[in-house]
């Protein structure tokens, strides 16, 4: 019996301008929900950080909660774009490695 894919979603915008001119939180959430439908995946939760820079993960409470849940549940961490995951190459590699070590995937939709 095949296990159903579990997903933890994460969305972020760093400014009100980005929310209006870029891809909004709602649009990012819709893409994650669509991914789950297309892949028959169980969406555990979508976390968000609004108006927060992606430079430092420790400053993003939604990100920290999403990473923790993805690791605890060995769920795929699904995010619209790498820039929403992290603006730091070192941190992107660090958190991607943490997910990988427990058998969880990082999924970038863009």
Short mmCIF file of N, CA and C in Angstrom, two decimals:
data_model
loop_
_atom_site.label_atom_id
_atom_site.label_comp_id
_atom_site.label_asym_id
_atom_site.label_seq_id
_atom_site.Cartn_x
_atom_site.Cartn_y
_atom_site.Cartn_z
N UNK A 1 0.83 -1.18 0.00
CA UNK A 1 0.00 0.00 0.00
C UNK A 1 0.88 1.25 0.00
N UNK A 2 0.61 2.13 -0.92
CA UNK A 2 1.40 3.35 -1.06
C UNK A 2 0.92 4.40 -0.06
N UNK A 3 1.88 5.05 0.60
CA UNK A 3 1.54 6.09 1.56
C UNK A 3 1.19 7.39 0.83
N UNK A 4 0.22 8.09 1.36
CA UNK A 4 -0.15 9.38 0.78
C UNK A 4 0.90 10.43 1.13
N UNK A 5 1.27 11.20 0.15
CA UNK A 5 2.22 12.28 0.34
C UNK A 5 1.63 13.31 1.30
N UNK A 6 2.42 13.71 2.29
CA UNK A 6 2.02 14.77 3.22
C UNK A 6 2.76 16.05 2.84
N UNK A 7 2.06 17.18 2.94
CA UNK A 7 2.63 18.46 2.53
C UNK A 7 2.47 19.51 3.63
N UNK A 8 3.54 20.25 3.84
CA UNK A 8 3.50 21.47 4.64
C UNK A 8 3.81 22.60 3.68
N UNK A 9 2.92 23.57 3.59
CA UNK A 9 3.12 24.69 2.70
C UNK A 9 3.69 25.89 3.43
N UNK A 10 4.37 26.73 2.68
CA UNK A 10 4.92 27.97 3.25
C UNK A 10 4.82 29.08 2.22
N UNK A 11 4.29 30.22 2.65
CA UNK A 11 4.16 31.38 1.79
C UNK A 11 4.75 32.60 2.49
N UNK A 12 5.28 33.52 1.67
CA UNK A 12 5.88 34.73 2.24
C UNK A 12 5.88 35.85 1.22
N UNK A 13 5.62 37.05 1.71
CA UNK A 13 5.90 38.28 0.97
C UNK A 13 6.66 39.19 1.92
N UNK A 14 7.59 39.95 1.38
CA UNK A 14 8.43 40.79 2.24
C UNK A 14 7.94 42.22 2.35
N UNK A 15 6.96 42.61 1.53
CA UNK A 15 6.46 43.98 1.59
C UNK A 15 5.04 44.05 1.03
N UNK A 16 4.35 45.13 1.35
CA UNK A 16 3.01 45.34 0.79
C UNK A 16 3.07 45.51 -0.72
N UNK A 17 4.12 46.17 -1.21
CA UNK A 17 4.29 46.37 -2.65
C UNK A 17 4.42 45.01 -3.33
N UNK A 18 5.22 44.13 -2.74
CA UNK A 18 5.40 42.80 -3.32
C UNK A 18 4.08 42.03 -3.31
N UNK A 19 3.31 42.20 -2.27
CA UNK A 19 2.02 41.51 -2.19
C UNK A 19 1.09 41.95 -3.32
N UNK A 20 1.19 43.23 -3.70
CA UNK A 20 0.33 43.76 -4.76
C UNK A 20 0.90 43.50 -6.16
N UNK A 21 2.22 43.64 -6.31
CA UNK A 21 2.82 43.55 -7.64
C UNK A 21 3.43 42.18 -7.94
N UNK A 22 3.76 41.44 -6.92
CA UNK A 22 4.33 40.11 -7.11
C UNK A 22 3.23 39.08 -7.03
N UNK A 23 3.58 37.92 -6.50
CA UNK A 23 2.57 36.88 -6.30
C UNK A 23 2.11 36.95 -4.84
N UNK A 24 0.85 37.24 -4.64
CA UNK A 24 0.30 37.46 -3.31
C UNK A 24 0.32 36.19 -2.47
N UNK A 25 0.09 36.36 -1.17
CA UNK A 25 -0.01 35.21 -0.28
C UNK A 25 -1.13 34.27 -0.73
N UNK A 26 -2.27 34.84 -1.09
CA UNK A 26 -3.39 34.02 -1.53
C UNK A 26 -3.06 33.24 -2.80
N UNK A 27 -2.36 33.89 -3.73
CA UNK A 27 -1.97 33.20 -4.97
C UNK A 27 -0.97 32.08 -4.68
N UNK A 28 -0.03 32.32 -3.77
CA UNK A 28 0.93 31.28 -3.40
C UNK A 28 0.21 30.10 -2.74
N UNK A 29 -0.75 30.41 -1.84
CA UNK A 29 -1.52 29.36 -1.18
C UNK A 29 -2.31 28.54 -2.20
N UNK A 30 -2.90 29.21 -3.17
CA UNK A 30 -3.68 28.52 -4.20
C UNK A 30 -2.79 27.57 -5.00
N UNK A 31 -1.56 27.98 -5.30
CA UNK A 31 -0.64 27.11 -6.04
C UNK A 31 -0.28 25.87 -5.21
N UNK A 32 -0.09 26.04 -3.92
CA UNK A 32 0.23 24.91 -3.05
C UNK A 32 -0.96 23.96 -2.97
N UNK A 33 -2.16 24.51 -2.83
CA UNK A 33 -3.36 23.68 -2.78
C UNK A 33 -3.55 22.92 -4.10
N UNK A 34 -3.28 23.60 -5.22
CA UNK A 34 -3.39 22.95 -6.53
C UNK A 34 -2.38 21.80 -6.64
N UNK A 35 -1.16 22.02 -6.16
CA UNK A 35 -0.14 20.96 -6.17
C UNK A 35 -0.65 19.74 -5.39
N UNK A 36 -1.25 19.98 -4.24
CA UNK A 36 -1.76 18.88 -3.42
C UNK A 36 -2.86 18.12 -4.15
N UNK A 37 -3.76 18.84 -4.80
CA UNK A 37 -4.84 18.19 -5.55
C UNK A 37 -4.28 17.35 -6.69
N UNK A 38 -3.34 17.90 -7.43
CA UNK A 38 -2.76 17.19 -8.58
C UNK A 38 -1.97 15.95 -8.17
N UNK A 39 -1.43 15.96 -6.96
CA UNK A 39 -0.59 14.86 -6.50
C UNK A 39 -1.25 14.01 -5.42
N UNK A 40 -2.55 14.19 -5.24
CA UNK A 40 -3.30 13.46 -4.22
C UNK A 40 -2.57 13.48 -2.88
N UNK A 41 -2.10 14.66 -2.51
CA UNK A 41 -1.33 14.83 -1.29
C UNK A 41 -2.22 15.41 -0.18
N UNK A 42 -1.88 15.08 1.04
CA UNK A 42 -2.61 15.60 2.20
C UNK A 42 -1.90 16.87 2.69
N UNK A 43 -2.60 17.98 2.60
CA UNK A 43 -2.06 19.25 3.06
C UNK A 43 -2.23 19.34 4.57
N UNK A 44 -1.13 19.32 5.30
CA UNK A 44 -1.18 19.39 6.75
C UNK A 44 -1.47 20.81 7.23
N UNK A 45 -0.77 21.77 6.65
CA UNK A 45 -0.95 23.17 7.04
C UNK A 45 -0.14 24.05 6.12
N UNK A 46 -0.60 25.28 5.94
CA UNK A 46 0.18 26.30 5.23
C UNK A 46 0.53 27.39 6.24
N UNK A 47 1.80 27.65 6.37
CA UNK A 47 2.30 28.70 7.26
C UNK A 47 2.65 29.92 6.41
N UNK A 48 2.62 31.09 7.04
CA UNK A 48 2.97 32.30 6.29
C UNK A 48 3.75 33.29 7.14
N UNK A 49 4.51 34.10 6.45
CA UNK A 49 5.19 35.24 7.02
C UNK A 49 4.91 36.41 6.09
N UNK A 50 4.27 37.43 6.62
CA UNK A 50 3.89 38.58 5.80
C UNK A 50 4.71 39.79 6.20
N UNK A 51 5.34 40.40 5.20
CA UNK A 51 6.12 41.61 5.44
C UNK A 51 7.44 41.34 6.12
N UNK A 52 7.98 40.14 5.93
CA UNK A 52 9.24 39.76 6.58
C UNK A 52 10.25 39.36 5.51
N UNK A 53 11.45 39.88 5.64
CA UNK A 53 12.53 39.55 4.71
C UNK A 53 12.88 38.08 4.81
N UNK A 54 13.31 37.52 3.70
CA UNK A 54 13.75 36.13 3.67
C UNK A 54 15.21 35.95 4.02
N UNK A 55 15.87 37.03 4.44
CA UNK A 55 17.31 36.98 4.69
C UNK A 55 17.70 36.06 5.85
N UNK A 56 16.92 36.09 6.93
CA UNK A 56 17.27 35.28 8.11
C UNK A 56 16.09 34.43 8.55
N UNK A 57 16.25 33.13 8.45
CA UNK A 57 15.17 32.21 8.81
C UNK A 57 14.78 32.32 10.27
N UNK A 58 15.73 32.63 11.13
CA UNK A 58 15.41 32.71 12.57
C UNK A 58 14.42 33.82 12.88
N UNK A 59 14.28 34.81 12.00
CA UNK A 59 13.35 35.92 12.19
C UNK A 59 11.95 35.62 11.66
N UNK A 60 11.77 34.45 11.06
CA UNK A 60 10.49 34.11 10.43
C UNK A 60 9.81 32.99 11.21
N UNK A 61 8.84 33.35 12.04
CA UNK A 61 8.16 32.37 12.89
C UNK A 61 7.39 31.33 12.08
N UNK A 62 6.73 31.80 11.01
CA UNK A 62 5.99 30.87 10.16
C UNK A 62 6.92 29.85 9.52
N UNK A 63 8.06 30.31 9.05
CA UNK A 63 9.04 29.41 8.43
C UNK A 63 9.53 28.37 9.44
N UNK A 64 9.87 28.82 10.63
CA UNK A 64 10.37 27.91 11.67
C UNK A 64 9.33 26.85 12.01
N UNK A 65 8.07 27.26 12.14
CA UNK A 65 7.00 26.30 12.44
C UNK A 65 6.80 25.32 11.28
N UNK A 66 6.88 25.82 10.05
CA UNK A 66 6.71 24.96 8.88
C UNK A 66 7.83 23.93 8.78
N UNK A 67 9.06 24.36 9.00
CA UNK A 67 10.20 23.43 8.95
C UNK A 67 10.05 22.36 10.02
N UNK A 68 9.67 22.78 11.22
CA UNK A 68 9.51 21.82 12.32
C UNK A 68 8.46 20.77 12.00
N UNK A 69 7.30 21.22 11.50
CA UNK A 69 6.23 20.27 11.17
C UNK A 69 6.65 19.34 10.03
N UNK A 70 7.30 19.89 9.02
CA UNK A 70 7.74 19.06 7.89
C UNK A 70 8.73 17.99 8.36
N UNK A 71 9.63 18.36 9.24
CA UNK A 71 10.60 17.40 9.77
C UNK A 71 9.91 16.37 10.66
N UNK A 72 9.06 16.84 11.57
CA UNK A 72 8.35 15.92 12.49
C UNK A 72 7.49 14.91 11.74
N UNK A 73 6.83 15.35 10.67
CA UNK A 73 5.90 14.48 9.93
C UNK A 73 6.53 13.87 8.67
N UNK A 74 7.81 14.20 8.43
CA UNK A 74 8.48 13.74 7.20
C UNK A 74 7.65 14.10 5.97
N UNK A 75 7.20 15.35 5.99
CA UNK A 75 6.32 15.85 4.93
C UNK A 75 7.12 16.69 3.94
N UNK A 76 6.62 16.77 2.73
CA UNK A 76 7.23 17.65 1.73
C UNK A 76 6.99 19.09 2.15
N UNK A 77 8.02 19.91 2.04
CA UNK A 77 7.93 21.34 2.31
C UNK A 77 7.73 22.00 0.95
N UNK A 78 6.53 22.52 0.72
CA UNK A 78 6.18 23.05 -0.60
C UNK A 78 6.09 24.57 -0.53
N UNK A 79 6.82 25.20 -1.44
CA UNK A 79 6.89 26.65 -1.50
C UNK A 79 6.87 27.08 -2.97
N UNK A 80 6.32 28.26 -3.22
CA UNK A 80 6.18 28.75 -4.59
C UNK A 80 7.51 28.84 -5.31
N UNK A 81 8.51 29.42 -4.66
CA UNK A 81 9.75 29.76 -5.34
C UNK A 81 10.89 29.72 -4.32
N UNK A 82 12.09 29.46 -4.76
CA UNK A 82 13.24 29.43 -3.86
C UNK A 82 13.39 30.75 -3.11
N UNK A 83 13.06 31.86 -3.73
CA UNK A 83 13.19 33.16 -3.06
C UNK A 83 12.21 33.30 -1.90
N UNK A 84 11.13 32.54 -1.90
CA UNK A 84 10.19 32.55 -0.78
C UNK A 84 10.73 31.67 0.35
N UNK A 85 11.51 30.66 0.01
CA UNK A 85 12.11 29.75 0.99
C UNK A 85 13.23 30.45 1.74
N UNK A 86 14.15 31.06 0.99
CA UNK A 86 15.28 31.75 1.61
C UNK A 86 15.94 32.68 0.61
N UNK A 87 16.50 33.76 1.13
CA UNK A 87 17.29 34.67 0.32
C UNK A 87 18.77 34.42 0.52
N UNK A 88 19.09 33.50 1.42
CA UNK A 88 20.48 33.16 1.73
C UNK A 88 20.79 31.76 1.20
N UNK A 89 21.79 31.67 0.36
CA UNK A 89 22.18 30.36 -0.17
C UNK A 89 22.57 29.41 0.95
N UNK A 90 23.32 29.91 1.93
CA UNK A 90 23.73 29.07 3.06
C UNK A 90 22.54 28.53 3.82
N UNK A 91 21.57 29.39 4.10
CA UNK A 91 20.39 28.92 4.84
C UNK A 91 19.54 27.98 3.99
N UNK A 92 19.42 28.27 2.71
CA UNK A 92 18.65 27.37 1.83
C UNK A 92 19.26 25.97 1.85
N UNK A 93 20.57 25.90 1.77
CA UNK A 93 21.25 24.60 1.81
C UNK A 93 21.09 23.93 3.17
N UNK A 94 21.21 24.71 4.23
CA UNK A 94 21.08 24.18 5.60
C UNK A 94 19.71 23.54 5.81
N UNK A 95 18.65 24.28 5.48
CA UNK A 95 17.30 23.77 5.73
C UNK A 95 16.92 22.67 4.75
N UNK A 96 17.40 22.75 3.54
CA UNK A 96 17.17 21.67 2.58
C UNK A 96 17.82 20.38 3.07
N UNK A 97 19.01 20.50 3.62
CA UNK A 97 19.73 19.34 4.17
C UNK A 97 18.98 18.75 5.37
N UNK A 98 18.47 19.62 6.24
CA UNK A 98 17.69 19.14 7.40
C UNK A 98 16.48 18.33 6.94
N UNK A 99 15.77 18.83 5.94
CA UNK A 99 14.62 18.11 5.40
C UNK A 99 15.05 16.77 4.81
N UNK A 100 16.10 16.79 4.03
CA UNK A 100 16.59 15.59 3.36
C UNK A 100 16.99 14.50 4.36
N UNK A 101 17.62 14.90 5.46
CA UNK A 101 18.09 13.92 6.45
C UNK A 101 16.97 13.10 7.08
N UNK A 102 15.75 13.64 7.11
CA UNK A 102 14.63 12.89 7.69
C UNK A 102 13.75 12.27 6.60
N UNK A 103 14.14 12.45 5.36
CA UNK A 103 13.37 11.87 4.26
C UNK A 103 12.25 12.78 3.75
N UNK A 104 12.34 14.06 4.06
CA UNK A 104 11.34 15.02 3.57
C UNK A 104 11.93 15.76 2.38
N UNK A 105 11.07 16.15 1.46
CA UNK A 105 11.52 16.84 0.25
C UNK A 105 11.24 18.33 0.34
N UNK A 106 12.05 19.08 -0.38
CA UNK A 106 11.78 20.49 -0.63
C UNK A 106 11.22 20.57 -2.03
N UNK A 107 10.02 21.11 -2.18
CA UNK A 107 9.37 21.21 -3.49
C UNK A 107 9.19 22.68 -3.83
N UNK A 108 9.80 23.10 -4.94
CA UNK A 108 9.65 24.45 -5.45
C UNK A 108 8.70 24.39 -6.64
N UNK A 109 7.63 25.16 -6.58
CA UNK A 109 6.62 25.07 -7.63
C UNK A 109 6.95 25.87 -8.87
N UNK A 110 7.79 26.89 -8.75
CA UNK A 110 8.14 27.70 -9.91
C UNK A 110 9.42 27.23 -10.53
#
